[in-house]
CSV table of C-alpha atoms and ligand atoms in Angstrom, one decimal:
chain,number,residue,atom,x,y,z
A,1,MET,CA,-23.7,2.7,3.3
A,2,ASP,CA,-27.1,2.2,5.6
A,3,LEU,CA,-29.1,1.0,2.4
A,4,ALA,CA,-32.1,1.2,4.3
A,5,LEU,CA,-31.9,4.9,5.5
A,6,LEU,CA,-30.8,5.8,2.1
A,7,GLU,CA,-34.1,4.7,0.3
A,8,GLN,CA,-36.0,6.0,3.2
A,9,ARG,CA,-34.1,9.5,2.5
A,10,LEU,CA,-35.1,8.9,-1.1
A,11,ASN,CA,-38.7,8.2,0.0
A,12,ASP,CA,-39.0,11.1,2.2
A,13,ARG,CA,-37.7,13.1,-0.5
A,14,ALA,CA,-40.2,11.9,-3.2
A,15,GLN,CA,-37.3,10.7,-5.2
A,16,PRO,CA,-37.5,7.9,-8.5
A,17,ARG,CA,-37.8,4.2,-7.5
A,18,TYR,CA,-34.1,3.9,-9.5
A,19,ARG,CA,-32.8,6.6,-7.7
A,20,ALA,CA,-31.2,3.9,-4.7
A,21,ALA,CA,-30.3,1.5,-7.5
A,22,GLN,CA,-28.3,5.0,-9.0
A,23,VAL,CA,-26.7,5.6,-6.1
A,24,TRP,CA,-26.0,1.4,-5.0
A,25,GLU,CA,-24.2,1.4,-8.5
A,26,TRP,CA,-21.8,3.7,-8.1
A,27,ALA,CA,-20.7,3.1,-4.4
A,28,ALA,CA,-20.3,-0.7,-6.2
A,29,ARG,CA,-17.5,0.7,-8.5
A,30,GLY,CA,-15.9,2.0,-6.0
A,31,THR,CA,-16.8,5.8,-6.0
A,32,ALA,CA,-15.4,7.5,-3.3
A,33,GLY,CA,-18.8,10.1,-2.5
A,34,TYR,CA,-21.3,11.7,-3.1
A,35,GLU,CA,-20.1,14.1,-5.1
A,36,GLU,CA,-19.0,12.2,-7.8
A,37,MET,CA,-22.4,10.7,-9.1
A,38,THR,CA,-23.0,12.4,-11.7
A,39,ASN,CA,-26.3,11.6,-12.9
A,40,VAL,CA,-27.6,12.3,-9.3
A,41,PRO,CA,-28.6,15.7,-9.2
A,42,ALA,CA,-26.6,18.3,-6.9
A,43,ALA,CA,-28.7,19.2,-4.6
A,44,LEU,CA,-29.9,16.3,-3.8
A,45,ARG,CA,-26.0,14.4,-3.5
A,46,SER,CA,-25.2,17.6,-0.9
A,47,ALA,CA,-28.6,16.3,1.2
A,48,LEU,CA,-27.2,12.6,1.1
A,49,ALA,CA,-23.8,13.7,1.9
A,50,ASP,CA,-25.9,15.0,5.2
A,51,GLU,CA,-28.4,12.2,6.0
A,52,VAL,CA,-26.9,9.2,4.7
A,53,PRO,CA,-23.4,8.6,5.9
A,54,PHE,CA,-21.4,7.4,2.9
A,55,SER,CA,-20.3,4.4,4.9
A,56,THR,CA,-21.4,3.2,8.0
A,57,LEU,CA,-17.7,2.4,9.2
A,58,GLU,CA,-15.1,4.7,10.3
A,59,VAL,CA,-11.5,3.7,9.3
A,60,ALA,CA,-9.6,3.7,12.8
A,61,ALA,CA,-6.3,2.3,11.7
A,62,GLN,CA,-4.6,0.7,8.2
A,63,SER,CA,-1.9,-0.9,7.7
A,64,GLU,CA,-0.2,-3.0,4.9
A,65,ALA,CA,2.4,-6.1,5.0
A,66,ARG,CA,5.1,-6.7,3.6
A,67,ASP,CA,3.4,-9.0,1.3
A,68,GLY,CA,0.7,-6.4,0.1
A,69,THR,CA,-1.5,-7.5,2.6
A,70,VAL,CA,-3.9,-4.4,3.6
A,71,LYS,CA,-6.1,-4.6,7.0
A,72,THR,CA,-8.4,-1.9,7.9
A,73,LEU,CA,-9.3,-1.7,11.9
A,74,PHE,CA,-13.0,-0.2,11.6
A,75,ARG,CA,-14.8,1.2,14.0
A,76,THR,CA,-18.8,1.1,13.8
A,77,HIS,CA,-21.2,3.8,15.1
A,78,ASP,CA,-21.5,2.5,18.5
A,79,GLY,CA,-17.5,1.8,19.2
A,80,HIS,CA,-16.9,-2.0,18.4
A,81,SER,CA,-14.2,-2.9,16.3
A,82,VAL,CA,-14.0,-4.2,13.6
A,83,GLU,CA,-11.1,-5.7,11.5
A,84,ALA,CA,-11.4,-6.9,7.7
A,85,VAL,CA,-8.3,-7.6,4.8
A,86,LEU,CA,-6.9,-7.4,1.3
A,87,MET,CA,-5.1,-9.8,0.1
A,88,ARG,CA,-2.7,-9.4,-3.0
A,89,TYR,CA,-1.9,-12.5,-4.6
A,90,ARG,CA,1.0,-12.2,-7.7
A,91,ASP,CA,-1.0,-14.2,-10.2
A,92,GLY,CA,-3.2,-10.4,-9.8
A,93,ARG,CA,-5.8,-12.0,-7.7
A,94,ARG,CA,-7.5,-9.8,-4.6
A,95,SER,CA,-9.5,-11.2,-2.1
A,96,ILE,CA,-11.1,-9.9,0.7
A,97,CYS,CA,-11.8,-11.4,4.2
A,98,VAL,CA,-14.0,-9.8,5.9
A,99,SER,CA,-16.3,-9.9,9.6
A,100,SER,CA,-19.5,-10.9,10.7
A,101,GLN,CA,-19.5,-10.1,13.9
A,102,SER,CA,-17.3,-7.7,16.3
A,103,GLY,CA,-15.9,-10.1,18.0
A,104,CYS,CA,-16.5,-13.9,18.2
A,105,PRO,CA,-18.7,-15.7,21.2
A,106,LEU,CA,-17.0,-18.6,20.7
A,107,THR,CA,-14.0,-19.8,22.4
A,108,CYS,CA,-11.5,-21.6,20.4
A,109,THR,CA,-8.6,-21.8,21.8
A,110,PHE,CA,-6.3,-21.0,19.2
A,111,CYS,CA,-7.9,-18.0,18.0
A,112,ALA,CA,-7.2,-14.1,18.8
A,113,THR,CA,-10.7,-13.2,18.6
A,114,GLY,CA,-12.3,-15.8,20.7
A,115,ALA,CA,-10.6,-13.9,22.9
A,116,MET,CA,-11.3,-10.4,22.8
A,117,ARG,CA,-14.8,-9.6,24.1
A,118,PHE,CA,-17.9,-10.7,22.1
A,119,GLY,CA,-19.6,-6.8,20.7
A,120,ARG,CA,-22.5,-8.2,18.1
A,121,ASN,CA,-23.6,-9.0,15.0
A,122,LEU,CA,-22.8,-7.1,12.7
A,123,THR,CA,-25.4,-5.5,10.3
A,124,ALA,CA,-25.5,-6.2,6.0
A,125,SER,CA,-24.7,-2.7,5.4
A,126,GLU,CA,-21.4,-3.3,8.0
A,127,ILE,CA,-20.2,-6.1,6.1
A,128,LEU,CA,-20.6,-4.5,2.6
A,129,ASP,CA,-18.7,-1.4,3.7
A,130,GLN,CA,-15.8,-3.5,4.8
A,131,ALA,CA,-15.9,-4.8,0.9
A,132,LEU,CA,-16.8,-1.7,0.2
A,133,HIS,CA,-13.5,0.2,1.3
A,134,PHE,CA,-11.3,-2.2,-0.1
A,135,ARG,CA,-13.4,-1.7,-3.5
A,136,ARG,CA,-12.4,2.2,-3.1
A,137,ILE,CA,-8.7,1.0,-3.2
A,138,GLU,CA,-8.9,-1.4,-6.0
A,139,ALA,CA,-10.8,-3.9,-8.4
A,140,LEU,CA,-12.0,-7.4,-6.3
A,141,ASP,CA,-12.4,-10.8,-7.4
A,142,HIS,CA,-12.5,-13.2,-4.0
A,143,CYS,CA,-14.7,-12.7,-0.8
A,144,VAL,CA,-14.4,-14.6,2.2
A,145,PHE,CA,-16.3,-14.3,5.1
A,146,MET,CA,-13.3,-15.7,7.4
A,147,GLY,CA,-12.6,-12.0,9.7
A,148,MET,CA,-13.9,-12.1,12.6
A,149,GLY,CA,-16.8,-13.7,14.1
A,150,GLU,CA,-19.1,-17.2,13.1
A,151,PRO,CA,-21.2,-16.6,9.7
A,152,MET,CA,-23.7,-18.7,11.0
A,153,LEU,CA,-24.6,-16.9,14.0
A,154,ASN,CA,-25.4,-13.9,12.0
A,155,LEU,CA,-27.0,-15.7,8.9
A,156,ASP,CA,-29.7,-13.4,7.6
A,157,GLY,CA,-26.9,-10.6,8.1
A,158,VAL,CA,-24.5,-12.1,5.8
A,159,LEU,CA,-26.5,-13.2,3.1
A,160,GLU,CA,-28.1,-9.8,2.4
A,161,ALA,CA,-24.3,-8.8,1.9
A,162,ALA,CA,-23.1,-11.5,-0.1
A,163,ARG,CA,-25.9,-11.3,-2.0
A,164,ARG,CA,-24.5,-7.7,-3.2
A,165,LEU,CA,-21.1,-8.7,-3.8
A,166,PRO,CA,-21.6,-9.1,-7.6
A,167,ASP,CA,-22.6,-5.4,-8.3
A,168,LEU,CA,-18.5,-5.4,-6.9
A,169,GLY,CA,-17.5,-7.4,-9.5
A,170,ILE,CA,-16.8,-10.7,-6.7
A,171,THR,CA,-19.8,-13.6,-8.1
A,172,HIS,CA,-20.9,-15.9,-5.5
A,173,ARG,CA,-18.7,-18.7,-6.9
A,174,ARG,CA,-16.4,-16.5,-5.8
A,175,THR,CA,-17.3,-16.1,-2.8
A,176,THR,CA,-16.8,-18.7,0.4
A,177,ILE,CA,-18.7,-18.1,3.9
A,178,SER,CA,-16.7,-20.3,6.7
A,179,THR,CA,-17.5,-21.9,9.5
A,180,VAL,CA,-17.1,-24.3,12.5
A,181,GLY,CA,-20.6,-25.9,12.0
A,182,TRP,CA,-23.0,-24.0,14.3
A,183,LEU,CA,-26.2,-26.5,12.7
A,184,PRO,CA,-28.9,-23.9,13.2
A,185,GLY,CA,-27.3,-21.2,10.3
A,186,LEU,CA,-25.8,-24.6,8.5
A,187,THR,CA,-28.8,-26.5,8.1
A,188,ARG,CA,-30.9,-23.1,6.8
A,189,PHE,CA,-27.5,-22.3,4.6
A,190,VAL,CA,-28.0,-25.7,3.0
A,191,ASP,CA,-32.0,-26.0,2.5
A,192,GLU,CA,-32.3,-22.4,1.9
A,193,VAL,CA,-29.4,-20.9,-0.7
A,194,GLU,CA,-30.0,-21.6,-4.3
A,195,GLU,CA,-26.9,-19.1,-4.8
A,196,PRO,CA,-23.8,-21.1,-6.0
A,197,ILE,CA,-21.8,-19.9,-2.5
A,198,ARG,CA,-19.3,-22.0,-1.2
A,199,LEU,CA,-18.8,-23.8,2.2
A,200,ALA,CA,-15.5,-23.9,3.8
A,201,LEU,CA,-15.5,-26.0,7.5
A,202,SER,CA,-13.0,-25.0,10.2
A,203,LEU,CA,-12.4,-28.8,11.1
A,204,HIS,CA,-9.1,-28.8,13.0
A,205,ALA,CA,-9.6,-32.5,13.8
A,206,PRO,CA,-10.1,-35.8,12.8
A,207,GLU,CA,-12.1,-37.0,16.2
A,208,ASP,CA,-14.8,-35.6,18.5
A,209,ALA,CA,-12.5,-35.7,21.7
A,210,LEU,CA,-9.5,-33.6,20.3
A,211,ARG,CA,-11.9,-31.0,18.6
A,212,SER,CA,-14.2,-30.2,21.6
A,213,GLY,CA,-10.7,-29.3,23.4
A,214,LEU,CA,-9.8,-27.2,20.6
A,215,MET,CA,-13.2,-25.9,20.0
A,216,PRO,CA,-15.7,-26.0,22.5
A,217,VAL,CA,-18.8,-26.0,19.8
A,218,ASN,CA,-18.1,-29.4,19.3
A,219,GLU,CA,-20.0,-30.3,22.4
A,220,ARG,CA,-22.6,-29.2,21.2
A,221,TYR,CA,-22.1,-29.3,18.0
A,222,PRO,CA,-20.4,-32.9,17.1
A,223,LEU,CA,-18.7,-34.1,14.4
A,224,ALA,CA,-20.8,-36.4,12.7
A,225,GLU,CA,-23.5,-34.1,12.6
A,226,VAL,CA,-21.8,-31.5,11.1
A,227,LEU,CA,-20.1,-33.7,8.4
A,228,ALA,CA,-23.4,-34.9,7.8
A,229,GLU,CA,-25.0,-31.4,6.9
A,230,CYS,CA,-22.0,-30.7,4.7
A,231,ARG,CA,-22.6,-34.4,2.3
A,232,ARG,CA,-26.2,-33.0,2.2
A,233,TYR,CA,-24.6,-29.9,0.7
A,234,PHE,CA,-22.9,-32.0,-1.2
A,235,ALA,CA,-25.8,-33.3,-2.2
A,236,LEU,CA,-28.3,-30.9,-2.8
A,237,ARG,CA,-26.0,-28.5,-4.9
A,238,ARG,CA,-23.0,-30.2,-5.9
A,239,ARG,CA,-20.5,-28.1,-4.7
A,240,LYS,CA,-17.0,-29.5,-3.1
A,241,VAL,CA,-16.7,-28.0,0.9
A,242,PHE,CA,-13.5,-27.1,1.9
A,243,VAL,CA,-12.2,-28.2,4.9
A,244,GLU,CA,-9.9,-25.8,7.0
A,245,TYR,CA,-7.4,-27.8,9.0
A,246,VAL,CA,-4.7,-25.9,11.3
A,247,MET,CA,-1.4,-27.3,11.7
A,248,LEU,CA,-0.7,-27.3,15.4
A,249,ALA,CA,2.2,-29.4,16.2
A,250,GLY,CA,2.3,-32.3,18.5
A,251,VAL,CA,-1.8,-31.4,18.9
A,252,ASN,CA,-3.6,-32.6,15.6
A,253,ASP,CA,0.0,-33.1,13.1
A,254,ARG,CA,0.5,-36.7,13.4
A,255,VAL,CA,0.5,-39.2,10.7
A,256,GLU,CA,-2.2,-41.2,12.6
A,257,GLN,CA,-4.4,-37.9,12.7
A,258,ALA,CA,-4.1,-37.3,8.6
A,259,ARG,CA,-5.2,-41.4,8.4
A,260,GLN,CA,-7.8,-40.7,10.7
A,261,LEU,CA,-8.7,-37.7,8.7
A,262,ALA,CA,-8.4,-39.3,5.4
A,263,GLU,CA,-10.8,-42.5,6.6
A,264,LEU,CA,-13.7,-39.8,7.6
A,265,LEU,CA,-13.4,-37.1,4.6
A,266,ASP,CA,-15.7,-38.5,1.2
A,267,ARG,CA,-12.9,-37.5,-1.4
A,268,ARG,CA,-15.7,-36.6,-3.6
A,269,VAL,CA,-17.6,-33.7,-1.6
A,270,PHE,CA,-14.3,-32.2,1.0
A,271,LYS,CA,-11.2,-30.3,0.0
A,272,VAL,CA,-8.8,-30.1,2.6
A,273,ASN,CA,-6.6,-26.8,3.2
A,274,LEU,CA,-4.0,-27.3,5.6
A,275,ILE,CA,-3.1,-23.6,7.4
A,276,PRO,CA,-0.2,-23.1,8.8
A,277,TYR,CA,-0.5,-22.0,12.3
A,278,ASN,CA,-0.1,-18.0,13.3
A,279,PRO,CA,1.3,-17.3,16.8
A,280,THR,CA,-1.7,-16.0,18.6
A,281,GLY,CA,0.0,-17.6,21.8
A,282,ALA,CA,-1.1,-21.0,23.0
A,283,PHE,CA,0.3,-23.9,20.4
A,284,GLU,CA,3.6,-24.0,18.5
A,285,GLY,CA,2.5,-24.3,14.8
A,286,SER,CA,3.6,-27.7,13.1
A,287,SER,CA,7.0,-27.6,11.1
A,288,ARG,CA,7.0,-27.6,7.3
A,289,ARG,CA,7.7,-31.2,7.3
A,290,ALA,CA,5.2,-32.0,9.8
A,291,ILE,CA,3.0,-30.4,7.1
A,292,ASP,CA,4.2,-32.0,4.3
A,293,ALA,CA,4.2,-35.5,5.6
A,294,PHE,CA,0.0,-34.9,6.9
A,295,LYS,CA,-0.2,-34.0,3.3
A,296,SER,CA,1.3,-37.0,1.4
A,297,VAL,CA,-1.0,-39.2,3.8
A,298,LEU,CA,-4.1,-37.5,2.7
A,299,ASP,CA,-2.4,-37.1,-1.2
A,300,ARG,CA,-2.0,-41.1,-1.5
A,301,ALA,CA,-5.4,-41.5,0.4
A,302,GLY,CA,-6.8,-39.5,-3.0
A,303,VAL,CA,-8.3,-36.2,-0.8
A,304,PRO,CA,-7.6,-33.5,-2.4
A,305,ALA,CA,-5.7,-30.8,-0.4
A,306,THR,CA,-3.4,-28.0,-0.6
A,307,VAL,CA,-1.8,-25.8,2.1
A,308,ARG,CA,-2.6,-22.4,2.6
A,309,LEU,CA,-0.3,-19.4,1.7
A,310,THR,CA,0.0,-17.5,5.2
A,311,ARG,CA,-0.4,-14.0,4.0
A,312,GLY,CA,-0.2,-10.9,6.4
A,313,ARG,CA,1.5,-11.9,9.8
A,314,ASP,CA,3.3,-9.4,10.3
A,315,ILE,CA,0.9,-7.2,10.9
A,316,GLU,CA,-1.2,-9.7,12.4
A,317,ALA,CA,-3.6,-9.8,9.3
A,318,ALA,CA,-3.5,-14.0,9.2
A,319,CYS,CA,-6.2,-16.4,9.8
A,320,GLY,CA,-6.8,-16.4,13.7
A,321,GLN,CA,-5.0,-13.0,14.3
A,322,LEU,CA,-7.5,-10.8,13.6
A,323,ALA,CA,-8.0,-8.2,16.5
A,324,ALA,CA,-6.1,-9.4,18.9
A,325,SER,CA,-3.3,-7.4,20.9
A,326,ARG,CA,-5.6,-4.0,20.6
A,327,ASP,CA,-8.8,-5.2,22.3
A,328,ALA,CA,-6.8,-8.0,24.6
A,329,ALA,CA,-4.8,-4.6,26.1
A,330,ALA,CA,-8.0,-2.3,26.2
A,331,ALA,CA,-10.1,-5.2,27.9
B,401,SAH,N1,-15.8,-18.4,12.8
B,401,SAH,C1,-15.6,-19.3,11.6
B,401,SAH,C2,-15.1,-18.6,10.4
B,401,SAH,C3,-13.8,-17.7,10.9
B,401,SAH,S1,-12.7,-18.2,9.5
B,401,SAH,C4,-14.6,-20.5,11.0
B,401,SAH,O1,-14.1,-20.4,12.1
B,401,SAH,O2,-14.7,-20.9,10.4
B,401,SAH,C5,-10.9,-18.0,10.1
B,401,SAH,C6,-10.5,-19.2,10.4
B,401,SAH,O3,-8.8,-18.9,10.6
B,401,SAH,C7,-11.2,-20.8,10.8
B,401,SAH,O4,-10.8,-21.8,9.9
B,401,SAH,C8,-10.6,-21.1,12.0
B,401,SAH,O5,-10.1,-21.7,12.5
B,401,SAH,C9,-8.7,-20.3,11.3
B,401,SAH,N2,-7.8,-19.5,12.1
B,401,SAH,C10,-8.0,-19.2,13.9
B,401,SAH,N3,-6.8,-19.5,14.8
B,401,SAH,C11,-6.2,-19.0,13.6
B,401,SAH,C12,-4.5,-19.2,13.5
B,401,SAH,N4,-3.9,-18.8,14.6
B,401,SAH,N5,-3.6,-19.6,12.8
B,401,SAH,C13,-4.4,-19.6,11.9
B,401,SAH,N6,-5.7,-20.6,11.4
B,401,SAH,C14,-6.4,-19.7,12.3
């Protein structure tokens, strides 16, 4: 829902100030439409239904994986594609993965989103509407900004959306913003964000030459500077930084590279999440054995490490797979 438009229309109708909050509260609780908002006068409800679309996004397609993961393809009013994912875990956790941009201007070699055409930054309402869509399906408790796009290139939109997530039941401590290390945004995030929102860094390589080959953005913002900013986040906020490391066979998964990574990362500051590679074409994923060997090096060095559970691969909803085939085919 375009919340600025909502306020404007309520103002036009000389509605009391609390009205916008009332409408938002219903929406945040998963209400399906204006008609259910019983404490809003009926005439106003139908006026709003005409003037303020209940969502800024249209659902273009939705699929459910065997593991219960739901992937939704949305379309913005100006025709851009956006994907978001609901992940369901056995312990009852319900986590959503939302997009901050349509497409992504960065061109990480292993990620399908980077291969599609970049659209634009999403508005805060368009980001929130992804979350609200899933909230209408069921109660949610976690949100990761790990869908399409680079959140630090759209920090204002991302923060405006993230700040409203608690109304949907997702606390800041259960909200994670992931970045490639886009320094201007990251620096602002470290300096300005006082809410306990978590930070994740997509690292993927323990040294600059390899990282620049995998992620061209590294030439602009090299490892040392990005890691320094993460350490500053820890010093200021006292919260660990999650490091994402996608496991590519023969590229970044050797035992020596695990040692290099352990050297690089201060174990008090960082927690490593090893990500099995989800097929997007360019690479081979590491074997389970290679992943385990890599992890035990980190374990022995005392660097906390876990292996990410892969979800939704059969519907191309897993990390790095968003908006892959259809857009590539359409382009
Ligand atoms: N642009 C931000 C937000 C996207 S997060 C960022 O990169 O951090 C998406 C995560 O999935 C990133 O860690 C990304 O590196 C990872 N990823 C991309 N392609 C992948 C693939 N094919 N398999 C597994 N993980 C992948």
